Amino acid sequence: MGASADLGPTKIMEDQKKKNRSQYDTTLKDLFEKPPQRLLQILIGREAVELLTVEFASTQKRLPDLLFLLKDDSIFHLELQSSSEGMDWRMLMYYSLIRQRYPSRVLVQKVLYVGLKEWHPGSAIEEPNLSFRYEVVDIRNIDCRELMASPSLEENILAILCRIDNQKEVIQEILYRISELPMKARADALTKLVILSRLRRLEAVVKTEAEEMSLTFNLMENDVFRPIIMKAIMEAQMDGHRDG
């Protein structure tokens, strides 16, 4: 009885949500291999000189999304979120770990929310012996033209999540810039754009416009997403064998 319940519609939907979040997280982090200078100007008004790679030792792996060393020697911690669950205590944990690693530097924290639903939780912890706050920025409050003006294609792709007045026009402009890339880089960029477009239910529009421009994309050609797809295929095949 318990085994069949585990394979019910609710479990399947939860598994799919987890897979989607994994794709979104991987795509977003992949877009930030270099500091997104225009986005940082919008979020914090300063430029980064380095993207810091930090992993904290623990019984459970602790890896903040993005950590930037800024020009004024302060540290900027940015978490990228497509859902709003459980952020308060996670941000407090990261604040403590980062300050211990960089005790002489000022630390600023923000959450960049890219989800479809509104952000409902607060952004603070208030208890008798603890007061902690951080800032949440909904990317839809950023005009897409800000990131479209960037010379960085990664920030152009991220613009699909921002506030857009003319979706088709913006998507066409992003696709035009992607079309100027070599074939392999074009496939990678298109993959990222398609995955992020799902967060705004624009996947069909992106695919239609790409086809009209005679652009093609293949997730299996992408080194980042191929393992995710292969894992999903293997899991589906295992489920099929179990059903048989």
PDB file of C-alpha atoms in Angstrom:
ATOM      1  CA  MET A   1       0.000   0.000   0.000  1.00  0.00           C
ATOM      2  CA  GLY A   2       2.776   2.379   0.953  1.00  0.00           C
ATOM      3  CA  ALA A   3       4.775   1.611  -2.218  1.00  0.00           C
ATOM      4  CA  SER A   4       1.853   2.373  -4.535  1.00  0.00           C
ATOM      5  CA  ALA A   5       1.160   5.605  -2.628  1.00  0.00           C
ATOM      6  CA  ASP A   6       4.769   6.664  -3.207  1.00  0.00           C
ATOM      7  CA  LEU A   7       4.223   6.343  -6.966  1.00  0.00           C
ATOM      8  CA  GLY A   8       1.003   8.382  -6.908  1.00  0.00           C
ATOM      9  CA  PRO A   9       0.358  11.701  -8.739  1.00  0.00           C
ATOM     10  CA  THR A  10       1.471  13.827  -5.770  1.00  0.00           C
ATOM     11  CA  LYS A  11       4.862  12.098  -5.554  1.00  0.00           C
ATOM     12  CA  ILE A  12       5.367  12.391  -9.316  1.00  0.00           C
ATOM     13  CA  MET A  13       4.521  16.121  -9.238  1.00  0.00           C
ATOM     14  CA  GLU A  14       6.920  16.714  -6.331  1.00  0.00           C
ATOM     15  CA  ASP A  15       9.703  14.865  -8.131  1.00  0.00           C
ATOM     16  CA  GLN A  16       9.097  16.925 -11.272  1.00  0.00           C
ATOM     17  CA  LYS A  17       9.202  20.162  -9.259  1.00  0.00           C
ATOM     18  CA  LYS A  18      12.544  19.125  -7.764  1.00  0.00           C
ATOM     19  CA  LYS A  19      13.935  18.339 -11.225  1.00  0.00           C
ATOM     20  CA  ASN A  20      12.727  21.707 -12.543  1.00  0.00           C
ATOM     21  CA  ARG A  21      14.301  23.580  -9.611  1.00  0.00           C
ATOM     22  CA  SER A  22      17.571  21.735 -10.243  1.00  0.00           C
ATOM     23  CA  GLN A  23      17.537  22.824 -13.904  1.00  0.00           C
ATOM     24  CA  TYR A  24      16.724  26.436 -12.983  1.00  0.00           C
ATOM     25  CA  ASP A  25      19.462  26.546 -10.321  1.00  0.00           C
ATOM     26  CA  THR A  26      22.047  25.018 -12.657  1.00  0.00           C
ATOM     27  CA  THR A  27      21.142  27.420 -15.469  1.00  0.00           C
ATOM     28  CA  LEU A  28      21.193  30.529 -13.299  1.00  0.00           C
ATOM     29  CA  LYS A  29      24.539  29.677 -11.709  1.00  0.00           C
ATOM     30  CA  ASP A  30      25.978  28.853 -15.126  1.00  0.00           C
ATOM     31  CA  LEU A  31      25.032  32.354 -16.308  1.00  0.00           C
ATOM     32  CA  PHE A  32      27.087  33.848 -13.470  1.00  0.00           C
ATOM     33  CA  GLU A  33      30.459  32.287 -14.232  1.00  0.00           C
ATOM     34  CA  LYS A  34      31.660  35.875 -14.606  1.00  0.00           C
ATOM     35  CA  PRO A  35      30.411  38.694 -12.344  1.00  0.00           C
ATOM     36  CA  PRO A  36      27.229  40.196 -13.900  1.00  0.00           C
ATOM     37  CA  GLN A  37      28.394  43.801 -13.587  1.00  0.00           C
ATOM     38  CA  ARG A  38      25.220  45.530 -14.816  1.00  0.00           C
ATOM     39  CA  LEU A  39      23.009  43.421 -12.539  1.00  0.00           C
ATOM     40  CA  LEU A  40      25.321  44.126  -9.594  1.00  0.00           C
ATOM     41  CA  GLN A  41      25.024  47.848 -10.304  1.00  0.00           C
ATOM     42  CA  ILE A  42      21.229  47.492 -10.182  1.00  0.00           C
ATOM     43  CA  LEU A  43      21.230  45.405  -6.996  1.00  0.00           C
ATOM     44  CA  ILE A  44      23.979  47.021  -4.967  1.00  0.00           C
ATOM     45  CA  GLY A  45      25.385  49.975  -6.934  1.00  0.00           C
ATOM     46  CA  ARG A  46      28.934  48.579  -7.035  1.00  0.00           C
ATOM     47  CA  GLU A  47      31.134  46.436  -9.280  1.00  0.00           C
ATOM     48  CA  ALA A  48      32.728  43.099  -8.468  1.00  0.00           C
ATOM     49  CA  VAL A  49      36.377  42.292  -8.989  1.00  0.00           C
ATOM     50  CA  GLU A  50      36.095  38.563  -8.371  1.00  0.00           C
ATOM     51  CA  LEU A  51      33.586  35.732  -8.035  1.00  0.00           C
ATOM     52  CA  LEU A  52      34.584  33.843  -4.900  1.00  0.00           C
ATOM     53  CA  THR A  53      34.254  30.061  -4.771  1.00  0.00           C
ATOM     54  CA  VAL A  54      33.557  29.038  -1.197  1.00  0.00           C
ATOM     55  CA  GLU A  55      32.394  25.755   0.308  1.00  0.00           C
ATOM     56  CA  PHE A  56      31.881  25.409   4.040  1.00  0.00           C
ATOM     57  CA  ALA A  57      32.774  22.184   5.827  1.00  0.00           C
ATOM     58  CA  SER A  58      29.837  20.632   7.635  1.00  0.00           C
ATOM     59  CA  THR A  59      28.013  17.360   8.155  1.00  0.00           C
ATOM     60  CA  GLN A  60      25.907  18.640   5.244  1.00  0.00           C
ATOM     61  CA  LYS A  61      27.374  20.407   2.224  1.00  0.00           C
ATOM     62  CA  ARG A  62      27.052  24.199   2.534  1.00  0.00           C
ATOM     63  CA  LEU A  63      27.617  26.104  -0.692  1.00  0.00           C
ATOM     64  CA  PRO A  64      26.266  29.652  -1.155  1.00  0.00           C
ATOM     65  CA  ASP A  65      24.993  30.441  -4.642  1.00  0.00           C
ATOM     66  CA  LEU A  66      27.148  33.480  -5.457  1.00  0.00           C
ATOM     67  CA  LEU A  67      29.756  35.326  -3.455  1.00  0.00           C
ATOM     68  CA  PHE A  68      31.421  38.426  -4.893  1.00  0.00           C
ATOM     69  CA  LEU A  69      34.406  40.413  -3.752  1.00  0.00           C
ATOM     70  CA  LEU A  70      33.512  44.016  -4.562  1.00  0.00           C
ATOM     71  CA  LYS A  71      35.809  46.884  -5.506  1.00  0.00           C
ATOM     72  CA  ASP A  72      35.473  48.437  -2.046  1.00  0.00           C
ATOM     73  CA  ASP A  73      36.712  45.144  -0.481  1.00  0.00           C
ATOM     74  CA  SER A  74      33.281  44.238   0.893  1.00  0.00           C
ATOM     75  CA  ILE A  75      31.578  40.888   0.250  1.00  0.00           C
ATOM     76  CA  PHE A  76      28.245  40.521  -1.524  1.00  0.00           C
ATOM     77  CA  HIS A  77      26.304  37.285  -1.044  1.00  0.00           C
ATOM     78  CA  LEU A  78      23.514  36.653  -3.561  1.00  0.00           C
ATOM     79  CA  GLU A  79      21.121  33.708  -3.381  1.00  0.00           C
ATOM     80  CA  LEU A  80      19.122  32.863  -6.524  1.00  0.00           C
ATOM     81  CA  GLN A  81      15.684  31.498  -5.704  1.00  0.00           C
ATOM     82  CA  SER A  82      12.840  30.151  -7.828  1.00  0.00           C
ATOM     83  CA  SER A  83      10.853  29.237  -4.694  1.00  0.00           C
ATOM     84  CA  SER A  84      10.460  30.965  -1.348  1.00  0.00           C
ATOM     85  CA  GLU A  85      10.639  28.148   1.179  1.00  0.00           C
ATOM     86  CA  GLY A  86      13.027  28.098   4.105  1.00  0.00           C
ATOM     87  CA  MET A  87      15.143  31.141   3.256  1.00  0.00           C
ATOM     88  CA  ASP A  88      15.281  32.962   6.622  1.00  0.00           C
ATOM     89  CA  TRP A  89      17.359  30.435   8.521  1.00  0.00           C
ATOM     90  CA  ARG A  90      19.432  29.543   5.475  1.00  0.00           C
ATOM     91  CA  MET A  91      20.423  33.189   4.997  1.00  0.00           C
ATOM     92  CA  LEU A  92      21.298  33.467   8.697  1.00  0.00           C
ATOM     93  CA  MET A  93      23.426  30.319   8.447  1.00  0.00           C
ATOM     94  CA  TYR A  94      25.297  31.718   5.427  1.00  0.00           C
ATOM     95  CA  TYR A  95      25.747  35.079   7.164  1.00  0.00           C
ATOM     96  CA  SER A  96      27.430  33.366  10.096  1.00  0.00           C
ATOM     97  CA  LEU A  97      29.640  31.116   7.937  1.00  0.00           C
ATOM     98  CA  ILE A  98      30.733  33.883   5.558  1.00  0.00           C
ATOM     99  CA  ARG A  99      31.525  36.325   8.372  1.00  0.00           C
ATOM    100  CA  GLN A 100      33.651  33.686  10.049  1.00  0.00           C
ATOM    101  CA  ARG A 101      35.532  33.118   6.784  1.00  0.00           C
ATOM    102  CA  TYR A 102      35.949  36.874   6.109  1.00  0.00           C
ATOM    103  CA  PRO A 103      35.863  38.523   9.565  1.00  0.00           C
ATOM    104  CA  SER A 104      37.420  41.814   8.433  1.00  0.00           C
ATOM    105  CA  ARG A 105      35.030  42.482   5.531  1.00  0.00           C
ATOM    106  CA  VAL A 106      31.593  44.068   5.433  1.00  0.00           C
ATOM    107  CA  LEU A 107      28.963  41.568   4.240  1.00  0.00           C
ATOM    108  CA  VAL A 108      25.815  42.452   2.278  1.00  0.00           C
ATOM    109  CA  GLN A 109      23.199  39.789   1.551  1.00  0.00           C
ATOM    110  CA  LYS A 110      20.317  39.692  -0.909  1.00  0.00           C
ATOM    111  CA  VAL A 111      17.986  37.118  -2.418  1.00  0.00           C
ATOM    112  CA  LEU A 112      17.227  37.502  -6.128  1.00  0.00           C
ATOM    113  CA  TYR A 113      13.804  35.917  -6.544  1.00  0.00           C
ATOM    114  CA  VAL A 114      13.061  34.599 -10.034  1.00  0.00           C
ATOM    115  CA  GLY A 115       9.949  32.503  -9.333  1.00  0.00           C
ATOM    116  CA  LEU A 116       6.547  32.902 -10.960  1.00  0.00           C
ATOM    117  CA  LYS A 117       4.449  33.277  -7.808  1.00  0.00           C
ATOM    118  CA  GLU A 118       4.715  36.283  -5.502  1.00  0.00           C
ATOM    119  CA  TRP A 119       7.215  36.149  -2.647  1.00  0.00           C
ATOM    120  CA  HIS A 120       5.039  35.607   0.425  1.00  0.00           C
ATOM    121  CA  PRO A 121       7.415  35.040   3.365  1.00  0.00           C
ATOM    122  CA  GLY A 122       9.123  37.926   5.060  1.00  0.00           C
ATOM    123  CA  SER A 123      12.854  38.488   4.982  1.00  0.00           C
ATOM    124  CA  ALA A 124      13.674  38.640   8.673  1.00  0.00           C
ATOM    125  CA  ILE A 125      13.899  36.686  11.904  1.00  0.00           C
ATOM    126  CA  GLU A 126      12.659  38.428  15.040  1.00  0.00           C
ATOM    127  CA  GLU A 127      12.994  36.602  18.343  1.00  0.00           C
ATOM    128  CA  PRO A 128      13.657  37.759  21.930  1.00  0.00           C
ATOM    129  CA  ASN A 129      17.398  37.122  21.557  1.00  0.00           C
ATOM    130  CA  LEU A 130      17.819  37.415  17.794  1.00  0.00           C
ATOM    131  CA  SER A 131      17.136  40.034  15.139  1.00  0.00           C
ATOM    132  CA  PHE A 132      18.221  39.278  11.564  1.00  0.00           C
ATOM    133  CA  ARG A 133      17.250  40.829   8.224  1.00  0.00           C
ATOM    134  CA  TYR A 134      18.133  40.450   4.565  1.00  0.00           C
ATOM    135  CA  GLU A 135      16.729  41.946   1.364  1.00  0.00           C
ATOM    136  CA  VAL A 136      14.645  40.186  -1.279  1.00  0.00           C
ATOM    137  CA  VAL A 137      14.641  41.592  -4.826  1.00  0.00           C
ATOM    138  CA  ASP A 138      12.006  40.259  -7.221  1.00  0.00           C
ATOM    139  CA  ILE A 139      13.691  40.255 -10.627  1.00  0.00           C
ATOM    140  CA  ARG A 140      10.370  41.328 -12.187  1.00  0.00           C
ATOM    141  CA  ASN A 141      10.912  44.733 -10.572  1.00  0.00           C
ATOM    142  CA  ILE A 142      13.930  45.188 -12.859  1.00  0.00           C
ATOM    143  CA  ASP A 143      13.193  46.578 -16.322  1.00  0.00           C
ATOM    144  CA  CYS A 144      14.436  44.058 -18.891  1.00  0.00           C
ATOM    145  CA  ARG A 145      15.987  46.931 -20.882  1.00  0.00           C
ATOM    146  CA  GLU A 146      18.559  47.332 -18.095  1.00  0.00           C
ATOM    147  CA  LEU A 147      19.978  43.864 -18.766  1.00  0.00           C
ATOM    148  CA  MET A 148      19.389  44.000 -22.517  1.00  0.00           C
ATOM    149  CA  ALA A 149      21.718  47.022 -22.580  1.00  0.00           C
ATOM    150  CA  SER A 150      24.534  44.892 -21.153  1.00  0.00           C
ATOM    151  CA  PRO A 151      27.296  43.680 -23.505  1.00  0.00           C
ATOM    152  CA  SER A 152      27.118  40.348 -21.668  1.00  0.00           C
ATOM    153  CA  LEU A 153      24.938  37.739 -23.398  1.00  0.00           C
ATOM    154  CA  GLU A 154      24.451  36.015 -20.044  1.00  0.00           C
ATOM    155  CA  GLU A 155      22.732  39.119 -18.690  1.00  0.00           C
ATOM    156  CA  ASN A 156      20.727  39.437 -21.934  1.00  0.00           C
ATOM    157  CA  ILE A 157      19.405  35.904 -21.388  1.00  0.00           C
ATOM    158  CA  LEU A 158      18.576  36.717 -17.763  1.00  0.00           C
ATOM    159  CA  ALA A 159      16.441  39.617 -19.031  1.00  0.00           C
ATOM    160  CA  ILE A 160      13.687  37.137 -19.964  1.00  0.00           C
ATOM    161  CA  LEU A 161      12.893  36.918 -16.251  1.00  0.00           C
ATOM    162  CA  CYS A 162      12.602  40.686 -15.770  1.00  0.00           C
ATOM    163  CA  ARG A 163       9.691  43.044 -16.365  1.00  0.00           C
ATOM    164  CA  ILE A 164       8.944  42.959 -20.101  1.00  0.00           C
ATOM    165  CA  ASP A 165       6.510  45.200 -21.974  1.00  0.00           C
ATOM    166  CA  ASN A 166       6.879  43.484 -25.358  1.00  0.00           C
ATOM    167  CA  GLN A 167       7.769  39.826 -24.810  1.00  0.00           C
ATOM    168  CA  LYS A 168       8.052  38.868 -28.472  1.00  0.00           C
ATOM    169  CA  GLU A 169      10.323  41.805 -29.297  1.00  0.00           C
ATOM    170  CA  VAL A 170      12.669  41.091 -26.386  1.00  0.00           C
ATOM    171  CA  ILE A 171      12.823  37.369 -27.161  1.00  0.00           C
ATOM    172  CA  GLN A 172      13.599  38.124 -30.809  1.00  0.00           C
ATOM    173  CA  GLU A 173      16.449  40.437 -29.764  1.00  0.00           C
ATOM    174  CA  ILE A 174      17.929  37.806 -27.433  1.00  0.00           C
ATOM    175  CA  LEU A 175      17.667  35.171 -30.157  1.00  0.00           C
ATOM    176  CA  TYR A 176      19.323  37.494 -32.672  1.00  0.00           C
ATOM    177  CA  ARG A 177      22.314  37.911 -30.350  1.00  0.00           C
ATOM    178  CA  ILE A 178      22.443  34.146 -29.796  1.00  0.00           C
ATOM    179  CA  SER A 179      22.342  33.557 -33.556  1.00  0.00           C
ATOM    180  CA  GLU A 180      25.687  35.350 -33.930  1.00  0.00           C
ATOM    181  CA  LEU A 181      27.464  32.735 -31.792  1.00  0.00           C
ATOM    182  CA  PRO A 182      29.350  29.683 -33.088  1.00  0.00           C
ATOM    183  CA  MET A 183      27.214  26.533 -33.286  1.00  0.00           C
ATOM    184  CA  LYS A 184      28.257  24.949 -29.949  1.00  0.00           C
ATOM    185  CA  ALA A 185      27.948  28.197 -27.996  1.00  0.00           C
ATOM    186  CA  ARG A 186      24.619  28.873 -29.725  1.00  0.00           C
ATOM    187  CA  ALA A 187      23.230  25.517 -28.565  1.00  0.00           C
ATOM    188  CA  ASP A 188      24.335  26.212 -24.982  1.00  0.00           C
ATOM    189  CA  ALA A 189      22.806  29.706 -24.952  1.00  0.00           C
ATOM    190  CA  LEU A 190      19.535  28.501 -26.468  1.00  0.00           C
ATOM    191  CA  THR A 191      19.307  25.744 -23.870  1.00  0.00           C
ATOM    192  CA  LYS A 192      19.661  28.268 -21.050  1.00  0.00           C
ATOM    193  CA  LEU A 193      17.094  30.600 -22.601  1.00  0.00           C
ATOM    194  CA  VAL A 194      14.542  27.798 -23.057  1.00  0.00           C
ATOM    195  CA  ILE A 195      14.940  26.569 -19.471  1.00  0.00           C
ATOM    196  CA  LEU A 196      14.603  30.049 -17.959  1.00  0.00           C
ATOM    197  CA  SER A 197      11.636  30.810 -20.210  1.00  0.00           C
ATOM    198  CA  ARG A 198       9.674  28.123 -18.342  1.00  0.00           C
ATOM    199  CA  LEU A 199       9.784  30.318 -15.244  1.00  0.00           C
ATOM    200  CA  ARG A 200       7.650  32.839 -17.180  1.00  0.00           C
ATOM    201  CA  ARG A 201       5.656  30.304 -19.238  1.00  0.00           C
ATOM    202  CA  LEU A 202       7.302  31.590 -22.391  1.00  0.00           C
ATOM    203  CA  GLU A 203       8.887  28.357 -23.594  1.00  0.00           C
ATOM    204  CA  ALA A 204       6.459  27.998 -26.535  1.00  0.00           C
ATOM    205  CA  VAL A 205       7.118  31.595 -27.642  1.00  0.00           C
ATOM    206  CA  VAL A 206      10.896  31.105 -27.499  1.00  0.00           C
ATOM    207  CA  LYS A 207      10.736  27.864 -29.489  1.00  0.00           C
ATOM    208  CA  THR A 208       8.416  29.373 -32.117  1.00  0.00           C
ATOM    209  CA  GLU A 209      10.620  32.439 -32.601  1.00  0.00           C
ATOM    210  CA  ALA A 210      13.761  30.267 -32.703  1.00  0.00           C
ATOM    211  CA  GLU A 211      12.246  28.055 -35.379  1.00  0.00           C
ATOM    212  CA  GLU A 212      11.242  31.099 -37.447  1.00  0.00           C
ATOM    213  CA  MET A 213      14.857  32.271 -37.258  1.00  0.00           C
ATOM    214  CA  SER A 214      15.987  28.765 -38.298  1.00  0.00           C
ATOM    215  CA  LEU A 215      17.760  28.291 -34.972  1.00  0.00           C
ATOM    216  CA  THR A 216      17.895  24.837 -33.427  1.00  0.00           C
ATOM    217  CA  PHE A 217      18.730  23.668 -29.957  1.00  0.00           C
ATOM    218  CA  ASN A 218      19.453  20.279 -28.473  1.00  0.00           C
ATOM    219  CA  LEU A 219      19.688  19.778 -24.716  1.00  0.00           C
ATOM    220  CA  MET A 220      21.838  16.689 -25.250  1.00  0.00           C
ATOM    221  CA  GLU A 221      24.546  18.848 -26.851  1.00  0.00           C
ATOM    222  CA  ASN A 222      24.938  20.784 -23.597  1.00  0.00           C
ATOM    223  CA  ASP A 223      27.609  19.515 -21.179  1.00  0.00           C
ATOM    224  CA  VAL A 224      25.780  20.977 -18.172  1.00  0.00           C
ATOM    225  CA  PHE A 225      22.329  19.543 -18.828  1.00  0.00           C
ATOM    226  CA  ARG A 226      23.198  16.215 -20.480  1.00  0.00           C
ATOM    227  CA  PRO A 227      23.765  14.479 -17.087  1.00  0.00           C
ATOM    228  CA  ILE A 228      20.412  15.806 -15.805  1.00  0.00           C
ATOM    229  CA  ILE A 229      18.578  14.499 -18.873  1.00  0.00           C
ATOM    230  CA  MET A 230      20.355  11.135 -18.797  1.00  0.00           C
ATOM    231  CA  LYS A 231      19.494  10.735 -15.122  1.00  0.00           C
ATOM    232  CA  ALA A 232      15.826  11.494 -15.858  1.00  0.00           C
ATOM    233  CA  ILE A 233      15.826   8.972 -18.727  1.00  0.00           C
ATOM    234  CA  MET A 234      17.400   6.299 -16.536  1.00  0.00           C
ATOM    235  CA  GLU A 235      14.888   6.944 -13.753  1.00  0.00           C
ATOM    236  CA  ALA A 236      12.011   6.709 -16.251  1.00  0.00           C
ATOM    237  CA  GLN A 237      13.378   3.420 -17.589  1.00  0.00           C
ATOM    238  CA  MET A 238      13.746   2.035 -14.058  1.00  0.00           C
ATOM    239  CA  ASP A 239      10.170   3.069 -13.271  1.00  0.00           C
ATOM    240  CA  GLY A 240       9.076   1.292 -16.456  1.00  0.00           C
ATOM    241  CA  HIS A 241      10.881  -1.894 -15.437  1.00  0.00           C
ATOM    242  CA  ARG A 242       9.304  -1.764 -11.968  1.00  0.00           C
ATOM    243  CA  ASP A 243       5.841  -1.303 -13.487  1.00  0.00           C
ATOM    244  CA  GLY A 244       6.507  -4.252 -15.820  1.00  0.00           C
TER     245      GLY A 244
END
